Amino acid sequence: MVVEYIRYTVTDAARRQELVAAYKEARASLDAAPECLAYELTECEEDEISAVLRIEWISTEAHMQGFRKGPHFSSFFKAIGGFVKEITEMRHYTLTEIHHRK
């Protein structure tokens, strides 16, 4: 499993609401994609212009070759594509042995 982090900087308050609305629409594509294990969109409490989408994928290859080339990507991108210019980071991370969930 890998974790993709997509960090957004959205300076306009109305636009931040639009980002959440876009992901409400896009989540149907993530739900339908077998490559996607989990996801969450978070907004920063200390810096309101920052938001992070965290997606757990089976693997980077499953994301890049499966999801992005599969039937669910076009509807996903249609929903969130207007926010691409506000992405400040979009990378895959591998878990280390330092992790815990309660």
Tab-separated table of N, CA, C and O in Angstrom:
chain	number	residue	atom	x	y	z
A	1	MET	N	0.831	-1.172	0.000
A	1	MET	CA	0.000	0.000	0.000
A	1	MET	C	0.878	1.239	0.000
A	1	MET	O	1.919	1.260	0.642
A	2	VAL	N	0.470	2.270	-0.749
A	2	VAL	CA	1.143	3.559	-0.735
A	2	VAL	C	0.103	4.641	-0.416
A	2	VAL	O	-1.094	4.439	-0.613
A	3	VAL	N	0.606	5.759	0.081
A	3	VAL	CA	-0.252	6.887	0.401
A	3	VAL	C	0.121	8.039	-0.515
A	3	VAL	O	1.295	8.425	-0.599
A	4	GLU	N	-0.870	8.560	-1.205
A	4	GLU	CA	-0.667	9.748	-2.040
A	4	GLU	C	-1.185	10.950	-1.265
A	4	GLU	O	-2.281	10.916	-0.709
A	5	TYR	N	-0.371	11.990	-1.236
A	5	TYR	CA	-0.778	13.260	-0.636
A	5	TYR	C	-0.877	14.298	-1.735
A	5	TYR	O	0.066	14.481	-2.509
A	6	ILE	N	-2.017	14.955	-1.792
A	6	ILE	CA	-2.214	16.070	-2.717
A	6	ILE	C	-2.500	17.283	-1.851
A	6	ILE	O	-3.520	17.342	-1.159
A	7	ARG	N	-1.564	18.223	-1.863
A	7	ARG	CA	-1.689	19.425	-1.038
A	7	ARG	C	-2.168	20.586	-1.913
A	7	ARG	O	-1.606	20.829	-2.981
A	8	TYR	N	-3.183	21.261	-1.426
A	8	TYR	CA	-3.773	22.389	-2.134
A	8	TYR	C	-3.562	23.672	-1.346
A	8	TYR	O	-3.612	23.666	-0.113
A	9	THR	N	-3.364	24.763	-2.067
A	9	THR	CA	-3.394	26.098	-1.492
A	9	THR	C	-4.496	26.856	-2.229
A	9	THR	O	-4.369	27.129	-3.427
A	10	VAL	N	-5.581	27.141	-1.501
A	10	VAL	CA	-6.759	27.782	-2.089
A	10	VAL	C	-7.045	29.041	-1.273
A	10	VAL	O	-7.548	28.967	-0.149
A	11	THR	N	-6.695	30.191	-1.826
A	11	THR	CA	-6.746	31.436	-1.056
A	11	THR	C	-8.149	32.027	-0.903
A	11	THR	O	-8.411	32.732	0.055
A	12	ASP	N	-9.053	31.743	-1.800
A	12	ASP	CA	-10.397	32.315	-1.766
A	12	ASP	C	-11.347	31.406	-0.975
A	12	ASP	O	-11.423	30.200	-1.251
A	13	ALA	N	-12.085	31.972	-0.020
A	13	ALA	CA	-12.977	31.184	0.836
A	13	ALA	C	-14.061	30.470	0.027
A	13	ALA	O	-14.362	29.295	0.283
A	14	ALA	N	-14.646	31.140	-0.929
A	14	ALA	CA	-15.688	30.516	-1.749
A	14	ALA	C	-15.092	29.363	-2.566
A	14	ALA	O	-15.719	28.317	-2.738
A	15	ARG	N	-13.900	29.559	-3.028
A	15	ARG	CA	-13.226	28.519	-3.819
A	15	ARG	C	-12.913	27.298	-2.957
A	15	ARG	O	-12.976	26.168	-3.427
A	16	ARG	N	-12.601	27.504	-1.686
A	16	ARG	CA	-12.357	26.380	-0.775
A	16	ARG	C	-13.625	25.548	-0.612
A	16	ARG	O	-13.577	24.320	-0.568
A	17	GLN	N	-14.768	26.193	-0.565
A	17	GLN	CA	-16.038	25.470	-0.498
A	17	GLN	C	-16.275	24.696	-1.793
A	17	GLN	O	-16.800	23.578	-1.775
A	18	GLU	N	-15.868	25.278	-2.909
A	18	GLU	CA	-15.986	24.600	-4.198
A	18	GLU	C	-15.092	23.358	-4.257
A	18	GLU	O	-15.467	22.349	-4.866
A	19	LEU	N	-13.916	23.427	-3.625
A	19	LEU	CA	-13.022	22.274	-3.583
A	19	LEU	C	-13.701	21.108	-2.855
A	19	LEU	O	-13.687	19.977	-3.339
A	20	VAL	N	-14.301	21.393	-1.728
A	20	VAL	CA	-15.004	20.344	-0.979
A	20	VAL	C	-16.155	19.790	-1.816
A	20	VAL	O	-16.348	18.570	-1.897
A	21	ALA	N	-16.899	20.657	-2.456
A	21	ALA	CA	-18.008	20.214	-3.307
A	21	ALA	C	-17.502	19.351	-4.469
A	21	ALA	O	-18.133	18.347	-4.838
A	22	ALA	N	-16.372	19.728	-5.038
A	22	ALA	CA	-15.797	18.954	-6.138
A	22	ALA	C	-15.436	17.547	-5.679
A	22	ALA	O	-15.682	16.565	-6.387
A	23	TYR	N	-14.875	17.431	-4.479
A	23	TYR	CA	-14.527	16.107	-3.973
A	23	TYR	C	-15.753	15.315	-3.533
A	23	TYR	O	-15.734	14.084	-3.557
A	24	LYS	N	-16.831	15.988	-3.163
A	24	LYS	CA	-18.079	15.261	-2.903
A	24	LYS	C	-18.527	14.560	-4.172
A	24	LYS	O	-19.032	13.436	-4.126
A	25	GLU	N	-18.349	15.213	-5.302
A	25	GLU	CA	-18.678	14.605	-6.589
A	25	GLU	C	-17.649	13.545	-6.979
A	25	GLU	O	-18.005	12.455	-7.424
A	26	ALA	N	-16.381	13.849	-6.797
A	26	ALA	CA	-15.304	12.957	-7.234
A	26	ALA	C	-15.209	11.686	-6.412
A	26	ALA	O	-14.693	10.672	-6.899
A	27	ARG	N	-15.707	11.710	-5.197
A	27	ARG	CA	-15.552	10.521	-4.348
A	27	ARG	C	-16.265	9.295	-4.912
A	27	ARG	O	-15.858	8.173	-4.634
A	28	ALA	N	-17.294	9.487	-5.717
A	28	ALA	CA	-17.952	8.336	-6.340
A	28	ALA	C	-16.969	7.566	-7.229
A	28	ALA	O	-17.003	6.328	-7.278
A	29	SER	N	-16.095	8.291	-7.907
A	29	SER	CA	-15.078	7.647	-8.751
A	29	SER	C	-14.067	6.892	-7.907
A	29	SER	O	-13.647	5.784	-8.272
A	30	LEU	N	-13.658	7.474	-6.780
A	30	LEU	CA	-12.721	6.789	-5.887
A	30	LEU	C	-13.375	5.563	-5.263
A	30	LEU	O	-12.746	4.509	-5.143
A	31	ASP	N	-14.643	5.692	-4.888
A	31	ASP	CA	-15.360	4.555	-4.303
A	31	ASP	C	-15.457	3.395	-5.291
A	31	ASP	O	-15.401	2.228	-4.896
A	32	ALA	N	-15.632	3.717	-6.552
A	32	ALA	CA	-15.804	2.685	-7.582
A	32	ALA	C	-14.485	2.055	-8.021
A	32	ALA	O	-14.483	0.973	-8.603
A	33	ALA	N	-13.379	2.717	-7.749
A	33	ALA	CA	-12.066	2.247	-8.226
A	33	ALA	C	-11.506	1.179	-7.292
A	33	ALA	O	-11.247	1.456	-6.116
A	34	PRO	N	-11.275	-0.022	-7.791
A	34	PRO	CA	-10.719	-1.074	-6.930
A	34	PRO	C	-9.286	-0.776	-6.466
A	34	PRO	O	-8.833	-1.336	-5.473
A	35	GLU	N	-8.604	0.114	-7.156
A	35	GLU	CA	-7.216	0.471	-6.801
A	35	GLU	C	-7.153	1.349	-5.547
A	35	GLU	O	-6.126	1.429	-4.893
A	36	CYS	N	-8.253	2.022	-5.226
A	36	CYS	CA	-8.312	2.953	-4.093
A	36	CYS	C	-8.808	2.235	-2.849
A	36	CYS	O	-9.891	1.650	-2.847
A	37	LEU	N	-8.020	2.300	-1.783
A	37	LEU	CA	-8.376	1.640	-0.530
A	37	LEU	C	-9.080	2.565	0.451
A	37	LEU	O	-9.936	2.130	1.218
A	38	ALA	N	-8.708	3.837	0.463
A	38	ALA	CA	-9.275	4.807	1.402
A	38	ALA	C	-8.874	6.214	0.952
A	38	ALA	O	-7.917	6.370	0.189
A	39	TYR	N	-9.598	7.202	1.442
A	39	TYR	CA	-9.264	8.593	1.137
A	39	TYR	C	-9.879	9.515	2.182
A	39	TYR	O	-10.829	9.128	2.878
A	40	GLU	N	-9.316	10.712	2.278
A	40	GLU	CA	-9.865	11.742	3.155
A	40	GLU	C	-9.366	13.100	2.691
A	40	GLU	O	-8.221	13.235	2.251
A	41	LEU	N	-10.237	14.073	2.769
A	41	LEU	CA	-9.876	15.457	2.474
A	41	LEU	C	-9.888	16.211	3.785
A	41	LEU	O	-10.884	16.170	4.518
A	42	THR	N	-8.777	16.870	4.091
A	42	THR	CA	-8.680	17.619	5.344
A	42	THR	C	-8.354	19.076	5.046
A	42	THR	O	-7.704	19.390	4.047
A	43	GLU	N	-8.839	19.939	5.941
A	43	GLU	CA	-8.541	21.371	5.858
A	43	GLU	C	-7.722	21.750	7.079
A	43	GLU	O	-8.006	21.287	8.182
A	44	CYS	N	-6.728	22.589	6.882
A	44	CYS	CA	-5.825	22.971	7.967
A	44	CYS	C	-6.514	23.936	8.926
A	44	CYS	O	-7.086	24.938	8.502
A	45	GLU	N	-6.433	23.657	10.214
A	45	GLU	CA	-7.004	24.543	11.226
A	45	GLU	C	-6.156	25.796	11.435
A	45	GLU	O	-6.674	26.860	11.722
A	46	GLU	N	-4.838	25.657	11.303
A	46	GLU	CA	-3.953	26.795	11.552
A	46	GLU	C	-3.776	27.695	10.332
A	46	GLU	O	-3.381	28.853	10.470
A	47	ASP	N	-4.017	27.167	9.148
A	47	ASP	CA	-3.808	27.921	7.913
A	47	ASP	C	-4.945	27.572	6.956
A	47	ASP	O	-4.849	26.620	6.185
A	48	GLU	N	-6.006	28.336	7.005
A	48	GLU	CA	-7.249	27.974	6.312
A	48	GLU	C	-7.124	27.832	4.798
A	48	GLU	O	-7.976	27.225	4.168
A	49	ILE	N	-6.059	28.340	4.224
A	49	ILE	CA	-5.915	28.219	2.767
A	49	ILE	C	-5.321	26.884	2.338
A	49	ILE	O	-5.220	26.592	1.156
A	50	SER	N	-4.939	26.041	3.313
A	50	SER	CA	-4.308	24.758	3.023
A	50	SER	C	-5.281	23.600	3.213
A	50	SER	O	-6.002	23.531	4.212
A	51	ALA	N	-5.262	22.690	2.250
A	51	ALA	CA	-6.059	21.460	2.332
A	51	ALA	C	-5.199	20.313	1.808
A	51	ALA	O	-4.320	20.517	0.966
A	52	VAL	N	-5.460	19.114	2.326
A	52	VAL	CA	-4.713	17.934	1.910
A	52	VAL	C	-5.702	16.808	1.622
A	52	VAL	O	-6.562	16.502	2.449
A	53	LEU	N	-5.542	16.216	0.446
A	53	LEU	CA	-6.254	14.990	0.127
A	53	LEU	C	-5.269	13.851	0.340
A	53	LEU	O	-4.155	13.883	-0.193
A	54	ARG	N	-5.664	12.865	1.127
A	54	ARG	CA	-4.841	11.690	1.405
A	54	ARG	C	-5.562	10.489	0.811
A	54	ARG	O	-6.716	10.236	1.151
A	55	ILE	N	-4.889	9.782	-0.093
A	55	ILE	CA	-5.481	8.612	-0.723
A	55	ILE	C	-4.571	7.409	-0.507
A	55	ILE	O	-3.362	7.486	-0.745
A	56	GLU	N	-5.137	6.308	-0.063
A	56	GLU	CA	-4.406	5.049	0.046
A	56	GLU	C	-4.693	4.239	-1.212
A	56	GLU	O	-5.858	3.967	-1.541
A	57	TRP	N	-3.621	3.896	-1.919
A	57	TRP	CA	-3.714	3.088	-3.136
A	57	TRP	C	-3.096	1.724	-2.879
A	57	TRP	O	-2.196	1.591	-2.039
A	58	ILE	N	-3.516	0.733	-3.628
A	58	ILE	CA	-2.906	-0.591	-3.530
A	58	ILE	C	-1.405	-0.468	-3.785
A	58	ILE	O	-0.594	-1.058	-3.069
A	59	SER	N	-1.034	0.298	-4.793
A	59	SER	CA	0.370	0.554	-5.131
A	59	SER	C	0.414	1.783	-6.025
A	59	SER	O	-0.618	2.226	-6.542
A	60	THR	N	1.600	2.323	-6.229
A	60	THR	CA	1.747	3.449	-7.157
A	60	THR	C	1.360	3.006	-8.558
A	60	THR	O	0.670	3.736	-9.285
A	61	GLU	N	1.772	1.812	-8.938
A	61	GLU	CA	1.422	1.306	-10.261
A	61	GLU	C	-0.092	1.153	-10.420
A	61	GLU	O	-0.652	1.487	-11.467
A	62	ALA	N	-0.762	0.666	-9.381
A	62	ALA	CA	-2.218	0.529	-9.444
A	62	ALA	C	-2.873	1.888	-9.647
A	62	ALA	O	-3.849	2.016	-10.394
A	63	HIS	N	-2.334	2.905	-9.009
A	63	HIS	CA	-2.858	4.254	-9.183
A	63	HIS	C	-2.586	4.777	-10.588
A	63	HIS	O	-3.492	5.192	-11.305
A	64	MET	N	-1.322	4.740	-10.990
A	64	MET	CA	-0.915	5.369	-12.247
A	64	MET	C	-1.349	4.583	-13.485
A	64	MET	O	-1.725	5.173	-14.492
A	65	GLN	N	-1.299	3.277	-13.420
A	65	GLN	CA	-1.650	2.449	-14.580
A	65	GLN	C	-3.102	1.957	-14.527
A	65	GLN	O	-3.750	1.856	-15.567
A	66	GLY	N	-3.575	1.652	-13.323
A	66	GLY	CA	-4.934	1.142	-13.185
A	66	GLY	C	-5.975	2.248	-13.162
A	66	GLY	O	-6.789	2.379	-14.070
A	67	PHE	N	-5.920	3.080	-12.117
A	67	PHE	CA	-6.921	4.135	-11.955
A	67	PHE	C	-6.830	5.184	-13.057
A	67	PHE	O	-7.821	5.514	-13.698
A	68	ARG	N	-5.643	5.706	-13.270
A	68	ARG	CA	-5.508	6.800	-14.250
A	68	ARG	C	-5.811	6.378	-15.681
A	68	ARG	O	-6.200	7.204	-16.489
A	69	LYS	N	-5.647	5.114	-15.995
A	69	LYS	CA	-5.943	4.629	-17.343
A	69	LYS	C	-7.260	3.849	-17.388
A	69	LYS	O	-7.627	3.313	-18.424
A	70	GLY	N	-7.940	3.805	-16.252
A	70	GLY	CA	-9.169	3.024	-16.157
A	70	GLY	C	-10.430	3.857	-16.353
A	70	GLY	O	-10.381	5.055	-16.641
A	71	PRO	N	-11.584	3.243	-16.162
A	71	PRO	CA	-12.864	3.875	-16.468
A	71	PRO	C	-13.318	4.955	-15.495
A	71	PRO	O	-14.235	5.719	-15.816
A	72	HIS	N	-12.696	5.058	-14.317
A	72	HIS	CA	-13.174	5.992	-13.303
A	72	HIS	C	-12.419	7.322	-13.278
A	72	HIS	O	-12.870	8.281	-12.665
A	73	PHE	N	-11.280	7.383	-13.954
A	73	PHE	CA	-10.465	8.590	-13.877
A	73	PHE	C	-11.109	9.788	-14.559
A	73	PHE	O	-11.043	10.908	-14.045
A	74	SER	N	-11.755	9.590	-15.690
A	74	SER	CA	-12.298	10.747	-16.417
A	74	SER	C	-13.346	11.477	-15.597
A	74	SER	O	-13.354	12.717	-15.554
A	75	SER	N	-14.234	10.765	-14.919
A	75	SER	CA	-15.238	11.437	-14.096
A	75	SER	C	-14.601	12.071	-12.859
A	75	SER	O	-15.017	13.149	-12.413
A	76	PHE	N	-13.568	11.427	-12.315
A	76	PHE	CA	-12.834	12.005	-11.190
A	76	PHE	C	-12.200	13.330	-11.612
A	76	PHE	O	-12.371	14.355	-10.955
A	77	PHE	N	-11.485	13.305	-12.731
A	77	PHE	CA	-10.783	14.508	-13.176
A	77	PHE	C	-11.757	15.607	-13.603
A	77	PHE	O	-11.488	16.788	-13.392
A	78	LYS	N	-12.879	15.226	-14.165
A	78	LYS	CA	-13.890	16.216	-14.541
A	78	LYS	C	-14.356	16.993	-13.309
A	78	LYS	O	-14.555	18.201	-13.362
A	79	ALA	N	-14.490	16.307	-12.189
A	79	ALA	CA	-14.958	16.947	-10.957
A	79	ALA	C	-13.910	17.863	-10.333
A	79	ALA	O	-14.237	18.948	-9.851
A	80	ILE	N	-12.645	17.457	-10.349
A	80	ILE	CA	-11.620	18.208	-9.599
A	80	ILE	C	-10.594	18.916	-10.482
A	80	ILE	O	-9.728	19.626	-9.976
A	81	GLY	N	-10.687	18.748	-11.778
A	81	GLY	CA	-9.682	19.292	-12.691
A	81	GLY	C	-9.480	20.791	-12.599
A	81	GLY	O	-8.389	21.293	-12.852
A	82	GLY	N	-10.506	21.522	-12.202
A	82	GLY	CA	-10.388	22.969	-12.075
A	82	GLY	C	-9.490	23.419	-10.940
A	82	GLY	O	-9.189	24.609	-10.817
A	83	PHE	N	-9.026	22.490	-10.131
A	83	PHE	CA	-8.175	22.836	-8.991
A	83	PHE	C	-6.717	22.432	-9.187
A	83	PHE	O	-5.907	22.596	-8.275
A	84	VAL	N	-6.364	21.944	-10.348
A	84	VAL	CA	-5.001	21.468	-10.605
A	84	VAL	C	-3.970	22.571	-10.362
A	84	VAL	O	-2.910	22.310	-9.785
A	85	LYS	N	-4.262	23.784	-10.737
A	85	LYS	CA	-3.294	24.880	-10.560
A	85	LYS	C	-3.064	25.227	-9.097
A	85	LYS	O	-2.094	25.888	-8.767
A	86	GLU	N	-3.942	24.763	-8.228
A	86	GLU	CA	-3.803	25.058	-6.802
A	86	GLU	C	-3.111	23.928	-6.030
A	86	GLU	O	-2.985	23.983	-4.815
A	87	ILE	N	-2.634	22.924	-6.764
A	87	ILE	CA	-1.886	21.832	-6.143
A	87	ILE	C	-0.446	22.285	-5.904
A	87	ILE	O	0.222	22.767	-6.807
A	88	THR	N	0.012	22.119	-4.665
A	88	THR	CA	1.398	22.461	-4.327
A	88	THR	C	2.273	21.214	-4.173
A	88	THR	O	3.489	21.320	-4.197
A	89	GLU	N	1.637	20.060	-3.987
A	89	GLU	CA	2.379	18.793	-3.930
A	89	GLU	C	1.429	17.667	-4.321
A	89	GLU	O	0.265	17.657	-3.927
A	90	MET	N	1.945	16.718	-5.084
A	90	MET	CA	1.190	15.506	-5.421
A	90	MET	C	2.217	14.386	-5.551
A	90	MET	O	2.877	14.248	-6.575
A	91	ARG	N	2.355	13.596	-4.460
A	91	ARG	CA	3.393	12.567	-4.417
A	91	ARG	C	2.895	11.329	-3.693
A	91	ARG	O	1.986	11.393	-2.863
A	92	HIS	N	3.561	10.215	-3.984
A	92	HIS	CA	3.280	8.945	-3.331
A	92	HIS	C	4.317	8.696	-2.234
A	92	HIS	O	5.502	8.937	-2.439
A	93	TYR	N	3.849	8.184	-1.112
A	93	TYR	CA	4.720	7.888	0.023
A	93	TYR	C	4.522	6.441	0.455
A	93	TYR	O	3.404	5.932	0.449
A	94	THR	N	5.613	5.806	0.849
A	94	THR	CA	5.581	4.443	1.367
A	94	THR	C	5.633	4.497	2.884
A	94	THR	O	6.448	5.241	3.453
A	95	LEU	N	4.802	3.709	3.529
A	95	LEU	CA	4.816	3.654	4.990
A	95	LEU	C	6.123	3.062	5.490
A	95	LEU	O	6.674	2.141	4.882
A	96	THR	N	6.583	3.577	6.577
A	96	THR	CA	7.727	2.986	7.269
A	96	THR	C	7.177	2.086	8.383
A	96	THR	O	5.959	1.927	8.533
A	97	GLU	N	8.059	1.557	9.179
A	97	GLU	CA	7.615	0.736	10.305
A	97	GLU	C	7.038	1.584	11.435
A	97	GLU	O	6.525	1.051	12.415
A	98	ILE	N	7.117	2.897	11.320
A	98	ILE	CA	6.611	3.790	12.349
A	98	ILE	C	5.188	4.217	11.994
A	98	ILE	O	4.974	5.198	11.269
A	99	HIS	N	4.222	3.445	12.451
A	99	HIS	CA	2.815	3.809	12.252
A	99	HIS	C	1.966	3.021	13.251
A	99	HIS	O	2.368	1.956	13.729
A	100	HIS	N	0.831	3.584	13.576
A	100	HIS	CA	-0.074	2.953	14.531
A	100	HIS	C	-1.456	3.578	14.385
A	100	HIS	O	-1.574	4.782	14.162
A	101	ARG	N	-2.462	2.759	14.468
A	101	ARG	CA	-3.854	3.239	14.492
A	101	ARG	C	-4.543	2.612	15.693
A	101	ARG	O	-4.377	1.441	15.974
A	102	LYS	N	-5.332	3.401	16.353
A	102	LYS	CA	-6.123	2.872	17.479
A	102	LYS	C	-7.531	2.647	17.026
A	102	LYS	O	-8.050	3.261	16.171
